[in-house]
mmCIF file of C-alpha atoms in Angstrom:
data_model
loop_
_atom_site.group_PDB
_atom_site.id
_atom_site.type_symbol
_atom_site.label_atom_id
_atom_site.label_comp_id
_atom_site.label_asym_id
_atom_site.label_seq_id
_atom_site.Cartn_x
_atom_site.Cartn_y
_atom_site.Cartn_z
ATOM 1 C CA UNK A 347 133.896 134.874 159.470
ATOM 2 C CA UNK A 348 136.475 136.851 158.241
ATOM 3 C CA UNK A 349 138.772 135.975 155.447
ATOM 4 C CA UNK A 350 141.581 138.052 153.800
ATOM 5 C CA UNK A 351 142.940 137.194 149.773
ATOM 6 C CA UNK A 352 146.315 135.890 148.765
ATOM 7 C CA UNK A 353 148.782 137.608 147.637
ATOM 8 C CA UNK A 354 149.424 136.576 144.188
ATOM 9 C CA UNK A 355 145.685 134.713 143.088
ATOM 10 C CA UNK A 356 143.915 137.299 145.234
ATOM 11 C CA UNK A 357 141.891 134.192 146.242
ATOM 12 C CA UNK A 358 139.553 134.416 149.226
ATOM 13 C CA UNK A 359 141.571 132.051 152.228
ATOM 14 C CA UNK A 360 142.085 131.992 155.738
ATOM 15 C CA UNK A 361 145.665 133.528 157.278
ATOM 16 C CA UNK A 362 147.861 130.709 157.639
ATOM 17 C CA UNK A 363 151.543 130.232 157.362
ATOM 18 C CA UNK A 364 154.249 128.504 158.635
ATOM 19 C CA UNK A 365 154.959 127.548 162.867
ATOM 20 C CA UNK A 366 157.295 130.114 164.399
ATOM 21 C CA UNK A 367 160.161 129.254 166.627
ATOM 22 C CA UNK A 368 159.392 128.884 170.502
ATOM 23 C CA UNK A 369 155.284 129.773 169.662
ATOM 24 C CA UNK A 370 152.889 126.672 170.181
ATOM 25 C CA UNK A 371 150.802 125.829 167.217
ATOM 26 C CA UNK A 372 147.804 128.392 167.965
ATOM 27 C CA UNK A 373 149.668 131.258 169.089
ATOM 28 C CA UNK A 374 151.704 131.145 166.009
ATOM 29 C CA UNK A 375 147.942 130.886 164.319
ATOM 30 C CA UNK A 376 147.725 134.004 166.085
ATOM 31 C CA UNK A 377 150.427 135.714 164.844
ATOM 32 C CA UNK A 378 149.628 134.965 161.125
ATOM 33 C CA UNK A 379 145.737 136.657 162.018
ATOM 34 C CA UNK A 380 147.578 139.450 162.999
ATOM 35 C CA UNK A 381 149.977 139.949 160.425
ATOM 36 C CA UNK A 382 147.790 139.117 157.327
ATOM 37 C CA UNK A 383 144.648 139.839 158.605
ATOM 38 C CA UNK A 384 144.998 142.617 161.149
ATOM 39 C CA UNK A 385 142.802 141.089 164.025
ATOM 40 C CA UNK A 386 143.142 140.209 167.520
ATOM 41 C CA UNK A 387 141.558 138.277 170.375
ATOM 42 C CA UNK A 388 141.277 135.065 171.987
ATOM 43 C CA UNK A 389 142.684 132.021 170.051
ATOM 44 C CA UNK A 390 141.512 128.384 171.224
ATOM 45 C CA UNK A 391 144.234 126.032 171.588
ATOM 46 C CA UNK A 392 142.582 123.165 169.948
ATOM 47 C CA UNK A 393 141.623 123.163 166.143
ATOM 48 C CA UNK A 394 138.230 122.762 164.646
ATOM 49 C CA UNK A 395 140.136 120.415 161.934
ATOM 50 C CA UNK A 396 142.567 120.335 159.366
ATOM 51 C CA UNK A 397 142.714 120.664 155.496
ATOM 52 C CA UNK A 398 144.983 120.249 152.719
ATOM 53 C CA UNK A 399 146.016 122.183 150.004
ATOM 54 C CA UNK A 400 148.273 122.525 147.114
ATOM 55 C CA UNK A 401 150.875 125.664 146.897
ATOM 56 C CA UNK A 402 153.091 126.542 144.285
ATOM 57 C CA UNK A 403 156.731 126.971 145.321
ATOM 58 C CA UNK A 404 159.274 130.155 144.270
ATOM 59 C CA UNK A 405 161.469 126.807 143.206
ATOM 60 C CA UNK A 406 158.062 125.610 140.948
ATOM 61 C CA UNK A 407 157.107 123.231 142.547
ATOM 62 C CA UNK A 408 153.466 122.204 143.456
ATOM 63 C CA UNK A 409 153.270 120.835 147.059
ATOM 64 C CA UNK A 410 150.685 119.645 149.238
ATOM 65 C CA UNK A 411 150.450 121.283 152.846
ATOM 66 C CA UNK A 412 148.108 120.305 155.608
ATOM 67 C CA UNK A 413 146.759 123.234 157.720
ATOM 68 C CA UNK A 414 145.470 123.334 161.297
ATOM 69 C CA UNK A 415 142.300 125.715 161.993
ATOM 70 C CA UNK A 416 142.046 127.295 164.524
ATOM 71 C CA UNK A 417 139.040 129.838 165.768
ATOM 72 C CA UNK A 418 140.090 133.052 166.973
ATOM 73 C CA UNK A 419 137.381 135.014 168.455
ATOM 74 C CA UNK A 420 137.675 139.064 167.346
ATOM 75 C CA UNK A 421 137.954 141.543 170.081
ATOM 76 C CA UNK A 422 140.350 143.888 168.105
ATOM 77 C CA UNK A 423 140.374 144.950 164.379
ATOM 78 C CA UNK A 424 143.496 147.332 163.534
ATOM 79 C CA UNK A 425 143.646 150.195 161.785
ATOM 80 C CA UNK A 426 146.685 149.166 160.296
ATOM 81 C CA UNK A 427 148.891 146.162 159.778
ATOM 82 C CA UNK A 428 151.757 144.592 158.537
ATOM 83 C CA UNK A 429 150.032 143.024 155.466
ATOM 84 C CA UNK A 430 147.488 145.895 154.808
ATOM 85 C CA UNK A 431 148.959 146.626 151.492
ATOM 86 C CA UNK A 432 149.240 143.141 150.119
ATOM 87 C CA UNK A 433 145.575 141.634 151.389
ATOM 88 C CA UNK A 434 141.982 142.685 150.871
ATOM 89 C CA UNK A 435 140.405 141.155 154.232
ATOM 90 C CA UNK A 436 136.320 140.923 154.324
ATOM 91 C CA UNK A 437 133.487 139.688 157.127
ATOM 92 C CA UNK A 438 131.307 136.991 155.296
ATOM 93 C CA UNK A 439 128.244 134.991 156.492
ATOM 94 C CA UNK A 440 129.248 131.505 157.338
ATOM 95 C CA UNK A 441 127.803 130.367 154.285
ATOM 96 C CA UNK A 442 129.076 132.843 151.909
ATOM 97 C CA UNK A 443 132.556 131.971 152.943
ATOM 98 C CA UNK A 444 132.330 128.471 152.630
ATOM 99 C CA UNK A 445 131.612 129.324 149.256
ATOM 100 C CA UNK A 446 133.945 131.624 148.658
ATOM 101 C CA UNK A 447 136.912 129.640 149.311
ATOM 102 C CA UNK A 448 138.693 126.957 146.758
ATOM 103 C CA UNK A 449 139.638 124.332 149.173
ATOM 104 C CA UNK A 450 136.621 121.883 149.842
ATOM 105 C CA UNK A 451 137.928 120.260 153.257
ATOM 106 C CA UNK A 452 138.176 124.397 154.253
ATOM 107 C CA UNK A 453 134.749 125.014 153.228
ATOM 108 C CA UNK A 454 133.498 122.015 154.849
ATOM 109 C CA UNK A 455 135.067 123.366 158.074
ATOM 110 C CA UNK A 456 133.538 126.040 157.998
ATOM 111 C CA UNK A 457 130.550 125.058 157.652
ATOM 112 C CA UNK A 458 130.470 122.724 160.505
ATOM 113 C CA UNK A 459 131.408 125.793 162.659
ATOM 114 C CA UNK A 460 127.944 127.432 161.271
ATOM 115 C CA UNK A 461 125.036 126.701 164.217
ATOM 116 C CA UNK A 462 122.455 128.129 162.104
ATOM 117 C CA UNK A 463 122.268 125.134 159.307
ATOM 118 C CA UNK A 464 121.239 123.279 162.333
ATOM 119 C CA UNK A 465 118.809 125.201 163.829
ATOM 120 C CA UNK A 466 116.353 125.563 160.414
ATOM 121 C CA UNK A 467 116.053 121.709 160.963
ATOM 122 C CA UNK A 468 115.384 121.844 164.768
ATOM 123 C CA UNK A 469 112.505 124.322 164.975
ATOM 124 C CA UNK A 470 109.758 121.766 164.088
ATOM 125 C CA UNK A 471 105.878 122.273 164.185
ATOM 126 C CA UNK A 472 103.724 120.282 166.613
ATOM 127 C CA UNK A 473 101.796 117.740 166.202
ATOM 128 C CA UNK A 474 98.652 119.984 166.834
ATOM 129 C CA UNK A 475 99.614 122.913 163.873
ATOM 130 C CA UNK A 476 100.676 119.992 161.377
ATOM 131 C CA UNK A 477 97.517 118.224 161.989
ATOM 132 C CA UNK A 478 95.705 121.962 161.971
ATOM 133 C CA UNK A 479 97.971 122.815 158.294
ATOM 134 C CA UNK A 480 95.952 119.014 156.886
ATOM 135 C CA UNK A 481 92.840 118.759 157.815
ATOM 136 C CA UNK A 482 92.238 122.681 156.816
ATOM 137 C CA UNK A 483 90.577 123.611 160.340
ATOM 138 C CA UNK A 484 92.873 126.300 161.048
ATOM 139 C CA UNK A 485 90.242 128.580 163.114
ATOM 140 C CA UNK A 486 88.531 126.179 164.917
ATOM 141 C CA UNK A 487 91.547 123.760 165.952
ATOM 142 C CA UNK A 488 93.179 127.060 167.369
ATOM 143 C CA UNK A 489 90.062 127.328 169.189
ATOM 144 C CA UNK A 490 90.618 123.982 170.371
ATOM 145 C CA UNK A 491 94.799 124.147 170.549
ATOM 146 C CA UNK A 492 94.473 127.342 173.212
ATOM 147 C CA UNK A 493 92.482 125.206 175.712
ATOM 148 C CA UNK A 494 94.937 122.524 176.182
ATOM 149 C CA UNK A 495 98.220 122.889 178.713
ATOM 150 C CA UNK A 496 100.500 125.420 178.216
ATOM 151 C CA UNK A 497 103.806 123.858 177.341
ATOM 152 C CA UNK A 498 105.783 127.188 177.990
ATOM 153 C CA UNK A 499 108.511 128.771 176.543
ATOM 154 C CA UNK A 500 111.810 126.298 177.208
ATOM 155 C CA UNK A 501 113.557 126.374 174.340
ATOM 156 C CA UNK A 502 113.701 130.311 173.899
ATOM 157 C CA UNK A 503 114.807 130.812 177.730
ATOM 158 C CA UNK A 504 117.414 127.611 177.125
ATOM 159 C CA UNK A 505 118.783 130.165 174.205
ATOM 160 C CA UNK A 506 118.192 132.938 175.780
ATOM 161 C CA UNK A 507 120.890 132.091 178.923
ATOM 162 C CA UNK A 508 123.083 130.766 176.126
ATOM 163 C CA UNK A 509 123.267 133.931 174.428
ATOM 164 C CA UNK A 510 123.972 135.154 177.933
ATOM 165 C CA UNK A 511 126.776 132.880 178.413
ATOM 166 C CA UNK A 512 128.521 133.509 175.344
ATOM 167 C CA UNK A 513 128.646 137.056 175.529
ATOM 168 C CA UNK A 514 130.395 136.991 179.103
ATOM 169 C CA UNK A 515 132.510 134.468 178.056
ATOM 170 C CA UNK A 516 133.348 137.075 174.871
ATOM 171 C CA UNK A 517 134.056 139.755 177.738
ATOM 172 C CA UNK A 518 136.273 137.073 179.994
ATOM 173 C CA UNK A 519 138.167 137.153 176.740
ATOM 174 C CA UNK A 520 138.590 140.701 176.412
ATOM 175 C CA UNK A 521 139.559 140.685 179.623
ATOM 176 C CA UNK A 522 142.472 138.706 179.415
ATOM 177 C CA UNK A 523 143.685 140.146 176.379
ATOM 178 C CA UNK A 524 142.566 143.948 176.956
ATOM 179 C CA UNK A 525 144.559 145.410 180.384
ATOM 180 C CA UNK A 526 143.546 149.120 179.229
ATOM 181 C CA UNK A 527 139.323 148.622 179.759
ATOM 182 C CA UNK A 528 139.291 145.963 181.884
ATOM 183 C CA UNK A 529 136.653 147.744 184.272
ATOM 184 C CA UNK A 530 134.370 147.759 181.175
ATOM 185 C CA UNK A 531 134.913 144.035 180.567
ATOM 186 C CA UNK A 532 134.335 143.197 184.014
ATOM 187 C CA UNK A 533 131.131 145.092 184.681
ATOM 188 C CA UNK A 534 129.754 143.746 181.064
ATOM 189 C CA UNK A 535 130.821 139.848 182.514
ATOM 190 C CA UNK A 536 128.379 141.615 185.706
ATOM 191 C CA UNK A 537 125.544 142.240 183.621
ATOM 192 C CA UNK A 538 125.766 139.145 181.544
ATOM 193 C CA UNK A 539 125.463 137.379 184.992
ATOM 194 C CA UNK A 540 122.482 139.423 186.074
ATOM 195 C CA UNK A 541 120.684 138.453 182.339
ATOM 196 C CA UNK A 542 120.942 134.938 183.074
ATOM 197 C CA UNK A 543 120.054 135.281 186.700
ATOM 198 C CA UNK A 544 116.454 136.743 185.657
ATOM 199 C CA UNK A 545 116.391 133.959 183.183
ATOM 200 C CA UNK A 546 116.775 130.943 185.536
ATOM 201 C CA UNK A 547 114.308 132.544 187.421
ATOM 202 C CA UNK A 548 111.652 132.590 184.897
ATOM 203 C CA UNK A 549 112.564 129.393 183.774
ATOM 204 C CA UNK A 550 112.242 127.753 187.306
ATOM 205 C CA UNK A 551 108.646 129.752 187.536
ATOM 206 C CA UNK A 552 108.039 128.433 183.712
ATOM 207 C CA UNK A 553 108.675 124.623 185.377
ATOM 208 C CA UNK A 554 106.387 125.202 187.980
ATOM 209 C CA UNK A 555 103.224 126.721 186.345
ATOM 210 C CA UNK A 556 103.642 124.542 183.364
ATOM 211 C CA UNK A 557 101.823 121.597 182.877
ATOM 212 C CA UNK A 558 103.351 119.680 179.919
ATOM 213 C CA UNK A 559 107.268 119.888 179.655
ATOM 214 C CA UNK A 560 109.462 119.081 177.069
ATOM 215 C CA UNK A 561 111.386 116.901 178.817
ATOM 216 C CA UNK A 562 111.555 115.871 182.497
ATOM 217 C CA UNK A 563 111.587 118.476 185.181
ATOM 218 C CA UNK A 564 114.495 117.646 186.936
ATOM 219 C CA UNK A 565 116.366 117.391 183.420
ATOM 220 C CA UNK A 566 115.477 121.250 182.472
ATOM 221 C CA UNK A 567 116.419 122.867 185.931
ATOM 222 C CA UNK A 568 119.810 120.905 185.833
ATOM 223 C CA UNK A 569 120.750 121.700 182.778
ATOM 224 C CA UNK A 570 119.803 125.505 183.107
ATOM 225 C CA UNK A 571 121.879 125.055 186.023
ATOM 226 C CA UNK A 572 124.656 123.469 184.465
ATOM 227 C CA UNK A 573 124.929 126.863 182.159
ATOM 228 C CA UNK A 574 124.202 129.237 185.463
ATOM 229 C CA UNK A 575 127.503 127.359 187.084
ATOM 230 C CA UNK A 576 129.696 128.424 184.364
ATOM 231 C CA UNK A 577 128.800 132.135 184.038
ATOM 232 C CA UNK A 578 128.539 132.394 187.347
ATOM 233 C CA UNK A 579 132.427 131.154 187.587
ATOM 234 C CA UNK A 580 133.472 134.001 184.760
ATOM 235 C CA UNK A 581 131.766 136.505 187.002
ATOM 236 C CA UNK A 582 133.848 134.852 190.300
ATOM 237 C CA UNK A 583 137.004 135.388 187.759
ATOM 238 C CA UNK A 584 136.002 138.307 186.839
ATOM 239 C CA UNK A 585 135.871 139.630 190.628
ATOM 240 C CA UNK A 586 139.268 137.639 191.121
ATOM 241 C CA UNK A 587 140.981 139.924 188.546
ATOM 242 C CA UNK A 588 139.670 142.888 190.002
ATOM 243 C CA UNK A 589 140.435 142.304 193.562
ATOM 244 C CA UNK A 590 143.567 141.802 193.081
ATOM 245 C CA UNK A 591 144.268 144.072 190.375
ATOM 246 C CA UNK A 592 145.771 140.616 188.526
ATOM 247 C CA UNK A 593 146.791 142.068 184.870
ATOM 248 C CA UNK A 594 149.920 139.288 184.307
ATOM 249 C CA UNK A 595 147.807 136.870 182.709
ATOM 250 C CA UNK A 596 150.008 133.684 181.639
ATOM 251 C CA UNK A 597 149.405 131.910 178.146
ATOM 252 C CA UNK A 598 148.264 129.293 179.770
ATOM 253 C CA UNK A 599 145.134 131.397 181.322
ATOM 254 C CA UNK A 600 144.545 133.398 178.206
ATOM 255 C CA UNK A 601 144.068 129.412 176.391
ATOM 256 C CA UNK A 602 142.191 128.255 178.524
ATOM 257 C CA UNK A 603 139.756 131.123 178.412
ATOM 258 C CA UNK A 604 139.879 130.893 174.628
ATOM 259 C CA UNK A 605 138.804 127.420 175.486
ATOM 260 C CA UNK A 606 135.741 128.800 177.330
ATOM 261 C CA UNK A 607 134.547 131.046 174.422
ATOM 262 C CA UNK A 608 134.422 127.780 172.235
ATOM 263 C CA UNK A 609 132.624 125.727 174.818
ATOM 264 C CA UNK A 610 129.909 128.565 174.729
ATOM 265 C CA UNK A 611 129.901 128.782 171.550
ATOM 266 C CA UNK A 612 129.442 124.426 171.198
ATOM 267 C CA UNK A 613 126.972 124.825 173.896
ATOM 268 C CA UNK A 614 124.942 127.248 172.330
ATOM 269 C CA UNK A 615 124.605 125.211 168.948
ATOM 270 C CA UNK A 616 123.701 122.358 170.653
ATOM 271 C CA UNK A 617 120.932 124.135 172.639
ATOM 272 C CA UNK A 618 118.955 124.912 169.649
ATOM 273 C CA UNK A 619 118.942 121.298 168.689
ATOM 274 C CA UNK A 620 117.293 120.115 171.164
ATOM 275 C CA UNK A 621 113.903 121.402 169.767
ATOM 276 C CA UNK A 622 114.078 117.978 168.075
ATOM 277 C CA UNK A 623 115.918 115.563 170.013
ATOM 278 C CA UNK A 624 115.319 113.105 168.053
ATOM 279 C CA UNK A 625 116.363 113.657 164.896
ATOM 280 C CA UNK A 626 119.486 115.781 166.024
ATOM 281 C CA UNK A 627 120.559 113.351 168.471
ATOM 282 C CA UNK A 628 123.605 112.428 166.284
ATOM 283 C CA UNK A 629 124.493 115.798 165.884
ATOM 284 C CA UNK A 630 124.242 116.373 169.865
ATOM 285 C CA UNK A 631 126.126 113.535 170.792
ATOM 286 C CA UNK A 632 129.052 114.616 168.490
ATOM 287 C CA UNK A 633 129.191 118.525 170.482
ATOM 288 C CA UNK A 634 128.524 117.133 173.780
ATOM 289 C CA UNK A 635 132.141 115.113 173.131
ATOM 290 C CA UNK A 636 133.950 117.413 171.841
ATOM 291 C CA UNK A 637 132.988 119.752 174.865
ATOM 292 C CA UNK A 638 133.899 117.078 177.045
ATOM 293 C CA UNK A 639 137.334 116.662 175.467
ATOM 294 C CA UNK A 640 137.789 120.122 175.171
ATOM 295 C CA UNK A 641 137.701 119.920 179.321
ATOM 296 C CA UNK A 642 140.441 117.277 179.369
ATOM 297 C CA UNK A 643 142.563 119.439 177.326
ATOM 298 C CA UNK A 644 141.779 122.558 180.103
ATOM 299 C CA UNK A 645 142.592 120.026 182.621
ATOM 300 C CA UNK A 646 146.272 119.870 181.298
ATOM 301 C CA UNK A 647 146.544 123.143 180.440
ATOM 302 C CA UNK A 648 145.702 124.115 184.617
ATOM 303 C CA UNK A 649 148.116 121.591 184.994
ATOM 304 C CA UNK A 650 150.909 123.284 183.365
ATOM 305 C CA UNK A 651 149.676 126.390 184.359
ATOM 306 C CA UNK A 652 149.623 125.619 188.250
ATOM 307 C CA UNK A 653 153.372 124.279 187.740
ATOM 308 C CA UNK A 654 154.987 127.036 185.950
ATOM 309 C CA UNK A 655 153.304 129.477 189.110
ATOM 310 C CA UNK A 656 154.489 127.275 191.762
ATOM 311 C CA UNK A 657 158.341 127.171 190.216
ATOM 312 C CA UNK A 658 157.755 130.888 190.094
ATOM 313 C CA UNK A 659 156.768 131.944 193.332
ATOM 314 C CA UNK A 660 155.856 128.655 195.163
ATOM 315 C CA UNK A 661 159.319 127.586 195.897
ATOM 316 C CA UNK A 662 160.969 129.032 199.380
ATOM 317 C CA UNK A 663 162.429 132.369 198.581
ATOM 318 C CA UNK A 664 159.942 133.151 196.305
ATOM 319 C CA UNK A 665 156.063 135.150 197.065
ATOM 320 C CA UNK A 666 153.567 132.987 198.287
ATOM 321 C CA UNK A 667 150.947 135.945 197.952
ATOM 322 C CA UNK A 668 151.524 135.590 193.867
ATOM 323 C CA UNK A 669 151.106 132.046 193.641
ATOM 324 C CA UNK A 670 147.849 132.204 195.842
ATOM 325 C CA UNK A 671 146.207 134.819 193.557
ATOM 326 C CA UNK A 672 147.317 132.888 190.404
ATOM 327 C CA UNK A 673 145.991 130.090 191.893
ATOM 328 C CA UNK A 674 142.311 131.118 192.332
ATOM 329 C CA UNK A 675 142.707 132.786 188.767
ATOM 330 C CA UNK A 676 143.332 129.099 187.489
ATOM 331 C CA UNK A 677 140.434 127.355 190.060
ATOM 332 C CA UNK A 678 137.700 130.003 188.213
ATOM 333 C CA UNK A 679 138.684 128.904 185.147
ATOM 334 C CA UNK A 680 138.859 125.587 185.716
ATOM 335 C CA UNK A 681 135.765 125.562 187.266
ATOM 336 C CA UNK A 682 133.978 127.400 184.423
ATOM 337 C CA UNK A 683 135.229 124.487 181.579
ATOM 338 C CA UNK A 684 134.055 121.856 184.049
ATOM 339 C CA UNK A 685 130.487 123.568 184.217
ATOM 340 C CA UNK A 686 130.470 122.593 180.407
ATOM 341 C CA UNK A 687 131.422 120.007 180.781
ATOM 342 C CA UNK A 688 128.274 119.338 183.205
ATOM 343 C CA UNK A 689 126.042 120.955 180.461
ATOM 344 C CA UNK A 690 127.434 118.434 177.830
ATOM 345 C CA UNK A 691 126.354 115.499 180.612
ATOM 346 C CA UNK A 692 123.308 117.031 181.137
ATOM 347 C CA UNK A 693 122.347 117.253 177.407
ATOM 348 C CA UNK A 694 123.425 113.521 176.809
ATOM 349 C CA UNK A 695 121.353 112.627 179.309
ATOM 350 C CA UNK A 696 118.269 113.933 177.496
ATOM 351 C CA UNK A 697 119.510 112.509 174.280
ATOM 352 C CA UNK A 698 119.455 109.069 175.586
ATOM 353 C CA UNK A 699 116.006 109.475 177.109
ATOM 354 C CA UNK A 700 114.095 110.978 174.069
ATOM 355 C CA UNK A 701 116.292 109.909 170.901
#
């Protein structure tokens, strides 16, 4: 995470200020990275949270603002910018910044945006190695341990396609904020698809030759298949843009593709978890609905998008040819947020069968 310092306490914080005229809430979010922080990329339109904080006024007075988060994922860091002189910015770990900020509610946040806390807990030992670790018969109970069923390697090809996912959903971003390399975008979102194609395969082989499975079956090949849909759809978008040689993205596109690089990045927190389904099902539940939500929100964002194209070029007199290719623009997208929102489904479905 990056942070930048204040200019007078030359205190570690986020870039924040105050909404600009005529810019919604994130793209003014945006603006502020830029300007104070001297980074650009895809910014989703719907906050991880809020906090508050008290600021000292030129007047002298002490007042309480509340601030919006949102995440902005980095494709760009300039040379210079407009607040270079005044700021000191700086990458931290997740949980070095948490502590390196004043404002509790802001560490807190960011914190909750760290997968890794989470995934320390999930990796648990089986019943056969904790059993092994007591009764001190390490040598012979491996003996034993290797001539039971294989139980293959789920979790890491689960993580595996997720890592997949996220990184052409990274390059889907780039893409729609990058016109000057978009043939290197689109051939990385190409070979992001290929990855996870070889994964689904060995994971379908993995379900076949194994004999004791996680979970049920048909619950691992449709949620692998839940994740294929979706980067399948960025590569579909990705092949949209370049067939057409589409570089006018709208705002509305470019959120709701910063909307799909925080469903991956939900998604592929929640995968880890599932190691112990059990005792993360709380945990689970609460990413699965916020990916669902975040799909609603998409939903009204294709709405307005669709609308604004159509009163464009739908009307008579206007270019029918420019409203069809914005249209399949917006049906890719669409359709990649509402493969999340089939992995979210698919993932509460185990939760309510093994927690």
């Amino acid at each position: 995470m990056l942070l930048v310092t204040s200019r007078e306490s030359r205190r570690w914080v986020v870039p924040k200020g105050n909404l600009s005229n005529g810019l919604t809430p994130h793209a003014a979010a945006a603006v502020e990275a830029e300007e104070e922080a001297g980074v650009r990329g895809a910014v989703c339109p719907i906050p991880l949270g809020s906090y508050r904080y008290r600021k000292r006024r030129k007047t002298g007075a002490s007042l309480m603002f509340d601030v919006d988060v949102y995440p902005l994922s980095v494709s760009e860091e300039l040379a210079e910018w407009k607040e270079a002189g005044e700021r000191t910015r700086r990458w931290f770990s997740l949980a070095a910044a948490a502590d390196a900020v004043e404002e509790e509610d802001l560490a807190d946040l960011i914190r909750s945006f760290n997968a890794a806390e989470f995934n320390g807990a999930t990796r648990r030992k089986s019943l056969m190695s904790v059993v092994a670790e007591k009764s001190k018969v390490g040598p012979m109970f491996a003996w034993f341990q290797r001539l039971l069923p294989k139980t293959g390697g789920f979790f890491e090809l689960f993580e595996a396609h997720a890592e997949s996912v996220c990184g052409a959903a990274n390059a889907l971003g780039r893409l729609f904020n990058d016109g000057q390399h978009r043939a290197e975008h689109i051939r990385e979102i190409s070979e992001r698809e290929h990855d996870a194609d070889n994964i689904i395969r060995e994971m379908l082989h993995t379900v076949r030759r194994t004999f004791l499975t996680p979970f049920d079956r048909g619950a691992i090949t449709s949620l692998i298949s839940s994740m294929d849909n979706a980067i399948d759809e960025m590569q579909a978008a990705a092949n949209a843009v370049d067939l057409y040689d589409y570089s006018a993205f709208e705002p509305e596109m470019r959120d709701m593709v910063a909307i799909i690089i925080d469903c991956g990045r939900l998604m592929a927190e929640a995968l880890p978890l599932l190691r112990d389904v059990g005792a993360n099902g709380s945990r689970l539940h609460e990413l699965t609905e916020r990916l669902v939500r975040m799909e609603g929100h998409a939903d009204e964002i294709h709405r307005a998008g669709l609308k604004t194209a159509f009163q464009g070029y739908g009307h008579e007199g206007g270019s029918a040819m420019q409203f069809t290719v914005r249209r399949e623009i917006y049906k890719h997208l669409e359709r990649i947020v509402d493969a999340f929102e089939d992995v979210a489904n698919e993932i509460d479905g185990i939760v309510i069968d093994h927690a």
